[in-house]
Tab-separated table of C-alpha atoms in Angstrom:
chain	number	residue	atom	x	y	z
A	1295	UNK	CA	160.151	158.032	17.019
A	1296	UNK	CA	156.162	157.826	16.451
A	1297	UNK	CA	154.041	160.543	16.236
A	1298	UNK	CA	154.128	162.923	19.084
A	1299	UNK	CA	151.014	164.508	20.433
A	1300	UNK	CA	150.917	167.156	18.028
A	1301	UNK	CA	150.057	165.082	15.087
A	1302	UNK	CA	147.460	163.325	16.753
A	1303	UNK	CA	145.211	161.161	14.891
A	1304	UNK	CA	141.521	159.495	15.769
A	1305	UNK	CA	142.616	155.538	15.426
A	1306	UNK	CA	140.628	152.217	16.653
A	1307	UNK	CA	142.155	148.902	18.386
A	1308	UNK	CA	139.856	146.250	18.020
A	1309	UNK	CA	141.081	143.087	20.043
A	1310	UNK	CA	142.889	143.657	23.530
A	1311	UNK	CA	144.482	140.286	24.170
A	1312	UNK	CA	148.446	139.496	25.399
A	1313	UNK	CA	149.963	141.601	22.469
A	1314	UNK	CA	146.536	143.973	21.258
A	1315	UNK	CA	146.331	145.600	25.023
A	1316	UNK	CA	150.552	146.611	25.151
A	1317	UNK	CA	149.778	147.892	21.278
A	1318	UNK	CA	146.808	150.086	22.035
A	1319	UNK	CA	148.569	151.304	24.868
A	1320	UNK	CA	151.653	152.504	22.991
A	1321	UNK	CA	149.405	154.407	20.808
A	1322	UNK	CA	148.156	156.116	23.067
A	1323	UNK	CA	150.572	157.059	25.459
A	1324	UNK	CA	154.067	157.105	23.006
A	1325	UNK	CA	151.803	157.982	20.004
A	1326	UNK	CA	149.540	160.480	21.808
A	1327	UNK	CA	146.760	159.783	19.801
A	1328	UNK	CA	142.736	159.226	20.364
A	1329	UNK	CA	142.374	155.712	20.668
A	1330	UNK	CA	138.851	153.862	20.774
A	1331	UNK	CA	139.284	150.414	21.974
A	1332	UNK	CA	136.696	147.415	21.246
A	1333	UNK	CA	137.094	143.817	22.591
A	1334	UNK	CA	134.589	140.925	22.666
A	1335	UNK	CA	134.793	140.556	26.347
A	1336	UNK	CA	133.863	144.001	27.676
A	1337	UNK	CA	136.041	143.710	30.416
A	1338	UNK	CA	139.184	143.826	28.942
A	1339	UNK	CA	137.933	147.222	27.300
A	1340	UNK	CA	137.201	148.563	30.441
A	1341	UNK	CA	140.513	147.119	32.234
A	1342	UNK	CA	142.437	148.908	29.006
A	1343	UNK	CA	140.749	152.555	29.575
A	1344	UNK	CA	140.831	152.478	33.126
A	1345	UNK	CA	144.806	152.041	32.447
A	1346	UNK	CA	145.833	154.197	29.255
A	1347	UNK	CA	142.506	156.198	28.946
A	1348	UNK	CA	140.617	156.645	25.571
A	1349	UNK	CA	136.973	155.648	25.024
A	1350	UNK	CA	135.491	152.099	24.783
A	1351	UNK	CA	133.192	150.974	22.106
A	1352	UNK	CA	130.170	148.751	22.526
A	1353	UNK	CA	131.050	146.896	18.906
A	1354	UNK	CA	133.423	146.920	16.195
A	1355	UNK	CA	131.502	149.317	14.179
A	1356	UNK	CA	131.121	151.904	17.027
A	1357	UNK	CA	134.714	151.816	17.298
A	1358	UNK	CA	135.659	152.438	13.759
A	1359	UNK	CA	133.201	154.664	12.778
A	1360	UNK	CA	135.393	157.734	13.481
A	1361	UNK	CA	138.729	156.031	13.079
A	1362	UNK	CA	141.502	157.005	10.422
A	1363	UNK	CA	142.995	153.564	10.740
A	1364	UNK	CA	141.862	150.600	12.310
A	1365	UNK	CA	143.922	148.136	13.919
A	1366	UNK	CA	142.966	144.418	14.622
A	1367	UNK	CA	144.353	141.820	16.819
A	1368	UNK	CA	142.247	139.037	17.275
A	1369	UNK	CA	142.543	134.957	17.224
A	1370	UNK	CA	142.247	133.149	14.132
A	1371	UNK	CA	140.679	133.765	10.194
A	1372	UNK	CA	137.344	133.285	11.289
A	1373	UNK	CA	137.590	136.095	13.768
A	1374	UNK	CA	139.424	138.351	11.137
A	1375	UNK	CA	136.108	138.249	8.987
A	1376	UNK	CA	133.764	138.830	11.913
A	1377	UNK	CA	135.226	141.638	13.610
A	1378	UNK	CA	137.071	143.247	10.405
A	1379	UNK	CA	133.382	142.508	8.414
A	1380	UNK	CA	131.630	144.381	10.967
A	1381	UNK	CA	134.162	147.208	11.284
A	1382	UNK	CA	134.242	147.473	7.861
A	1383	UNK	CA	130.582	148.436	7.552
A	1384	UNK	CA	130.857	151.285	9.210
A	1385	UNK	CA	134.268	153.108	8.195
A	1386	UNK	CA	134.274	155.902	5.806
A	1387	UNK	CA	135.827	155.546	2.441
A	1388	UNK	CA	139.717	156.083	2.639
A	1389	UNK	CA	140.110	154.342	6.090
A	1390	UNK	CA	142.799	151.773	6.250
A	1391	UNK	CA	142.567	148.483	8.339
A	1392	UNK	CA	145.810	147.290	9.422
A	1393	UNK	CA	145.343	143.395	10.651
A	1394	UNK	CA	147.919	142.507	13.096
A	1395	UNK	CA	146.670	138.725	13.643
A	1396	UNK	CA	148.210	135.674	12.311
A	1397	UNK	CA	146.060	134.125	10.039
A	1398	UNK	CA	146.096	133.233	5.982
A	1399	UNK	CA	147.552	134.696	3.572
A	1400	UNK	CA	143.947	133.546	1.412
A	1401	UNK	CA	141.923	135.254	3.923
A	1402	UNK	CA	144.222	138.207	4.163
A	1403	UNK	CA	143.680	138.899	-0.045
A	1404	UNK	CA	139.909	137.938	0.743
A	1405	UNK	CA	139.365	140.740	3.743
A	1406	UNK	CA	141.473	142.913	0.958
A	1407	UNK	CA	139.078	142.625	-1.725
A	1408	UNK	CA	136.167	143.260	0.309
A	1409	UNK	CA	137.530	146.458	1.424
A	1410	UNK	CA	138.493	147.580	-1.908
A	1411	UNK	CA	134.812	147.117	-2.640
A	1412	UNK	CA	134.129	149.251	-0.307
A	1413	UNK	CA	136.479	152.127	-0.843
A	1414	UNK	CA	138.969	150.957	1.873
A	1415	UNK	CA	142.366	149.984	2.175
A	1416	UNK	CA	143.382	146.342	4.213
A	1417	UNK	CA	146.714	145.644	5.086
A	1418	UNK	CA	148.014	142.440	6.670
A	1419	UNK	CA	150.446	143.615	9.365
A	1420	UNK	CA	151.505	140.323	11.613
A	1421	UNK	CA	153.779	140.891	13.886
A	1422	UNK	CA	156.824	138.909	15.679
A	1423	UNK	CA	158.520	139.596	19.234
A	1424	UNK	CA	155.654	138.138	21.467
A	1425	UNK	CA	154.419	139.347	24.842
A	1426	UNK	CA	157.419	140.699	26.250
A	1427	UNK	CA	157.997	142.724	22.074
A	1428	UNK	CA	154.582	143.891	22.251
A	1429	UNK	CA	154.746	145.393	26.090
A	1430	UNK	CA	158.070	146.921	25.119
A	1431	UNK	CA	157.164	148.218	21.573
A	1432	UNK	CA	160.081	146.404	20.319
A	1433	UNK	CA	157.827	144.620	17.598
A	1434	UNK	CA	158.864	143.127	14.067
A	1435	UNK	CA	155.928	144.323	12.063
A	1436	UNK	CA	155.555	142.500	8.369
A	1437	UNK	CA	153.107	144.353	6.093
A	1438	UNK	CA	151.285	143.526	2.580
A	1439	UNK	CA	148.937	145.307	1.009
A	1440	UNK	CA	148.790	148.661	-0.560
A	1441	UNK	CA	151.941	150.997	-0.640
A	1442	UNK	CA	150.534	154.379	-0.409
A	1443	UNK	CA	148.006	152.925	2.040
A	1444	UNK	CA	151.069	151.581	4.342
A	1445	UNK	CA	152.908	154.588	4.162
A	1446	UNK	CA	149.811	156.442	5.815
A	1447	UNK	CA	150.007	153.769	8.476
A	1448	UNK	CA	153.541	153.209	9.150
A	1449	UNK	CA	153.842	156.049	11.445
A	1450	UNK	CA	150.942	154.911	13.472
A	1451	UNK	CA	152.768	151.161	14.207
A	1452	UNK	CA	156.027	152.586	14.717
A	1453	UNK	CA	154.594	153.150	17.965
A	1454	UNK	CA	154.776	149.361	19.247
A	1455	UNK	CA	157.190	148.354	15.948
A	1456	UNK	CA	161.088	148.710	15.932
A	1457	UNK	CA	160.846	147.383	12.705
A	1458	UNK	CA	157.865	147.827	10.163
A	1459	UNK	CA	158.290	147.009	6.566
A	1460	UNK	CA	156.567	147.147	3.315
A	1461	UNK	CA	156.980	143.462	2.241
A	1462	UNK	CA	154.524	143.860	-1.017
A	1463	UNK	CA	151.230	143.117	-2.077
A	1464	UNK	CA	148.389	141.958	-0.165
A	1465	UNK	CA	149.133	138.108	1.909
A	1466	UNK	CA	152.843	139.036	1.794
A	1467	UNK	CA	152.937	139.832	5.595
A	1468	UNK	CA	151.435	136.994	6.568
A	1469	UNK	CA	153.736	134.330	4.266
A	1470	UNK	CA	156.587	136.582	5.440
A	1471	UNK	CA	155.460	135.751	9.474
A	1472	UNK	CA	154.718	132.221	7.913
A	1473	UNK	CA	158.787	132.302	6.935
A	1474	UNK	CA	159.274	133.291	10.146
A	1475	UNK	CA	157.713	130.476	12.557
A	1476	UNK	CA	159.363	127.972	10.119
A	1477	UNK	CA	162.600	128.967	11.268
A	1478	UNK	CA	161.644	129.511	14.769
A	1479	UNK	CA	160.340	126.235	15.069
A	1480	UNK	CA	163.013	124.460	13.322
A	1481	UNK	CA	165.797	126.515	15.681
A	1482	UNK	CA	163.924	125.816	18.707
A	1483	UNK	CA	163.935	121.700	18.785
A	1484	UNK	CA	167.834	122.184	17.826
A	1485	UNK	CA	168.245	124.132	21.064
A	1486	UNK	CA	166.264	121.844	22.386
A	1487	UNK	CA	168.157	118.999	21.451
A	1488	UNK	CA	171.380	120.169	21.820
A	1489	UNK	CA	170.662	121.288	25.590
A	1490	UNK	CA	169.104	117.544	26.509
A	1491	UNK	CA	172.571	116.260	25.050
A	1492	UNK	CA	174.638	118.265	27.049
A	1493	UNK	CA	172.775	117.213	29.832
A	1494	UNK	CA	172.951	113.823	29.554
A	1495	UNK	CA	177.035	114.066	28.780
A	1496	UNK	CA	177.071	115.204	32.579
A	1497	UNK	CA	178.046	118.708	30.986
A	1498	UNK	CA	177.185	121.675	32.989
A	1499	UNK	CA	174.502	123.318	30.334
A	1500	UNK	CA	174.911	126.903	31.331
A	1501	UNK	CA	178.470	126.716	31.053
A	1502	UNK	CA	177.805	125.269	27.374
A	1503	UNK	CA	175.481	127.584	26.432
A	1504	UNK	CA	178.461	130.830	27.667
A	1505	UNK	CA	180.915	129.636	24.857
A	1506	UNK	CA	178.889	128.374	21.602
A	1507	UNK	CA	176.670	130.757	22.732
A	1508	UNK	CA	180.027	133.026	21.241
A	1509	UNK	CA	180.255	131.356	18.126
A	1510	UNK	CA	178.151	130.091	15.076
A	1511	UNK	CA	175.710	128.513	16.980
A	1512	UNK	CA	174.296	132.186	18.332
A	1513	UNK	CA	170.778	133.014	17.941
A	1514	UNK	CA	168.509	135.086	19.696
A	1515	UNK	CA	166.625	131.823	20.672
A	1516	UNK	CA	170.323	130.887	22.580
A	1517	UNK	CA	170.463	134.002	23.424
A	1518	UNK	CA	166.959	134.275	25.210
A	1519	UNK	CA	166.058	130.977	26.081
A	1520	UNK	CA	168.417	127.931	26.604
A	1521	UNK	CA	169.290	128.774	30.328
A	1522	UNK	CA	165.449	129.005	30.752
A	1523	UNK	CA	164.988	125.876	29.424
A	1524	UNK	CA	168.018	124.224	31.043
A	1525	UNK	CA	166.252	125.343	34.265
A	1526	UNK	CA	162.430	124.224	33.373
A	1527	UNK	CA	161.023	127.593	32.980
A	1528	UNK	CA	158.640	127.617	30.183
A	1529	UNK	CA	156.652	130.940	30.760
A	1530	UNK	CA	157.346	133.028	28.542
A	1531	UNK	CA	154.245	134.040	26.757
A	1532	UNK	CA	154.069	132.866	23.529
A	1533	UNK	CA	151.984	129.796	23.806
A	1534	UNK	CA	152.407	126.216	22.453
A	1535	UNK	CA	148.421	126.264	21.167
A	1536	UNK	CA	149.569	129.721	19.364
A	1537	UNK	CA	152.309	127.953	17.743
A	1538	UNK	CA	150.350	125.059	16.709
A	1539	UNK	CA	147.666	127.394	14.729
A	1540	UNK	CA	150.572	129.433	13.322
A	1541	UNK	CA	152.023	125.906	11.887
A	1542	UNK	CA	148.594	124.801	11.081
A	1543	UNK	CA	148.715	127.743	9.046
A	1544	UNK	CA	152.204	126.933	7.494
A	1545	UNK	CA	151.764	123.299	6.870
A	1546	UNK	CA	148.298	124.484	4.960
A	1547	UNK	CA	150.070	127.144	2.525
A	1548	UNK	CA	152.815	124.261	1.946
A	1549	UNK	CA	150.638	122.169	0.252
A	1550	UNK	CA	148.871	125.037	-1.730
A	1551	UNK	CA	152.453	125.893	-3.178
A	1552	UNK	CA	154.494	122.577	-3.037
A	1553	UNK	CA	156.675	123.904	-0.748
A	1554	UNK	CA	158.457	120.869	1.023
A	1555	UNK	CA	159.023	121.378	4.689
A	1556	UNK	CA	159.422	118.203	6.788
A	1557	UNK	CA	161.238	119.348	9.541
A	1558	UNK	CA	158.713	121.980	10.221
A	1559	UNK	CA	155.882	119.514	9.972
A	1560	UNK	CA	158.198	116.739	12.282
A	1561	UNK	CA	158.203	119.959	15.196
A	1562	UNK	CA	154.593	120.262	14.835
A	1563	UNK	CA	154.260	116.876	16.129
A	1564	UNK	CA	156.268	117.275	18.925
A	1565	UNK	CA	154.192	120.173	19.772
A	1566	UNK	CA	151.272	118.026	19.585
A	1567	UNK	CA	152.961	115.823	22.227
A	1568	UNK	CA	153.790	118.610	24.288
A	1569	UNK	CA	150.140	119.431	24.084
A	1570	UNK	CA	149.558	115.905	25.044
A	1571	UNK	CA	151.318	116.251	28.194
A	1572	UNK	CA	149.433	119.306	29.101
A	1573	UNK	CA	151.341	122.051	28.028
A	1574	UNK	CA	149.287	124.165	26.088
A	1575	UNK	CA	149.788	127.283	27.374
A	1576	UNK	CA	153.659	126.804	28.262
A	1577	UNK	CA	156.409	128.705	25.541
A	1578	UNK	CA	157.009	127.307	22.379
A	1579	UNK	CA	160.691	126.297	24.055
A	1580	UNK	CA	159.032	123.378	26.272
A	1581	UNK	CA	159.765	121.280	23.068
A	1582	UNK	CA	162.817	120.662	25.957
A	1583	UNK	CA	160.009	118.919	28.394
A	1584	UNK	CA	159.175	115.965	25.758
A	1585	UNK	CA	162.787	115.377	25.855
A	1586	UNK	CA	163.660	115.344	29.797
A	1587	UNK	CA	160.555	113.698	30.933
């Protein structure tokens, strides 16, 4: 269990989108602690407060000035440096920045180093479980950076994260969530796949899916969505334009360190065609629609 209200602590959430606003909220309600919110379009901020409380910061650096740790959720590495940079500029030394975005590993050890130059800490904390992990604090958290630093922090993200682990030095979260999308991706046009087939053997898919479903072919991806997608529901949060920056990202640390990954870079395509056919914000399992059209 997280912290109870009794061990309180003053923390900031800087980026309220699908999985920040469910975060912030569990750290304040489960965690009990004093939670200043910021997000880029004011509205959000307000919508969060007026739900779970708290006080809502005009900028970044209002947010964090008080804050013992400082948690970020935002879009893409771009938006790491501007919000993080700004936050950073205002935090005493000794505060920790935990980034919860997926973005680089380079401009995780970059947003690192600055804060180490400024008496910091910066940890790269991406997370896996989606929308529906994040609203039920069920979260896979994936941390680099320092030790000490994430033991001072781990406390605070058990609040949203079943699982939060120490994976080593700064970038390793984020080539750890890298590891992770590779496999999703690849699992996901195999479902895929193998629930067009059955469907064009005149098999009854559901039925299918109840007994291998028992056996070696189990995933949580079975599990969770092959009836879904045998029944054209593609709503599930996690979007297809998410996916395609997280492989963007993958595909670019590949070819940094020669790792060879074809079938993650064939699924990217199909992605793009998915894209194509206007399906940018459906789940990452419409990789079925390209094949049922």
């Amino acid at each position: 269990m997280a912290d109870t209200a009794t061990d309180s602590r003053s923390v900031a959430f800087l980026g309220l989108g699908t999985m920040g606003f469910p975060m912030a909220g569990h750290l304040a309600v489960r965690g009990g602690h004093r939670v200043t919110v910021f997000n880029r379009t004011a509205a959000k901020a307000e919508a969060w407060t007026a739900r779970f409380g708290g006080t809502r910061a005009a900028t970044a650096a209002e947010a964090a000035r008080d804050a013992e740790v400082v948690f970020l959720c935002v879009g893409g590495d771009d938006d790491v440096r501007a919000v993080a940079g700004e936050a950073m500029t205002a935090m005493k030394p000794g505060t920790i920045v935990a980034d919860h975005s997926t973005v680089s590993a380079a401009v995780s050890r970059e947003m690192a180093e600055l804060a180490r130059a400024r008496g910091l800490f910066f940890l790269d904390a991406p997370v896996s479980g989606g929308q529906a992990g994040a609203e039920n604090g069920v979260l896979t958290v994936m941390v680099g950076g320092d030790g000490d630093a994430f033991a001072r922090a781990q406390p605070l993200m058990a609040c949203y994260g079943r699982s939060v682990t120490h994976m080593g030095p700064a970038g390793a979260g984020q080539l750890t969530k890298m590891v992770n999308q590779i496999c999703i991706a690849g699992l996901l046009q195999g479902l895929a796949e193998g629930m067009a087939f059955a469907q064009k053997a005149g098999l009854d898919g559901h039925k299918v899916v109840d007994v291998i479903g028992k056996g070696a072919a189990q995933s949580w991806q079975m599990d969770n969505r092959a009836k879904t997608m045998l029944d054209g529901k593609f709503d599930f949060g996690f979007a297809v334009d998410w996916m395609r920056k997280d492989l963007g990202i993958v595909l670019d640390e590949a070819r940094n360190n020669g790792a060879s990954l074809p079938v993650t870079a064939l699924v990217d395509q199909f992605y793009a065609e998915v894209q194509g056919m206007g399906g940018n914000r459906l789940d990452t399992s419409s990789l079925m629609t390209r094949l049922t059209r």
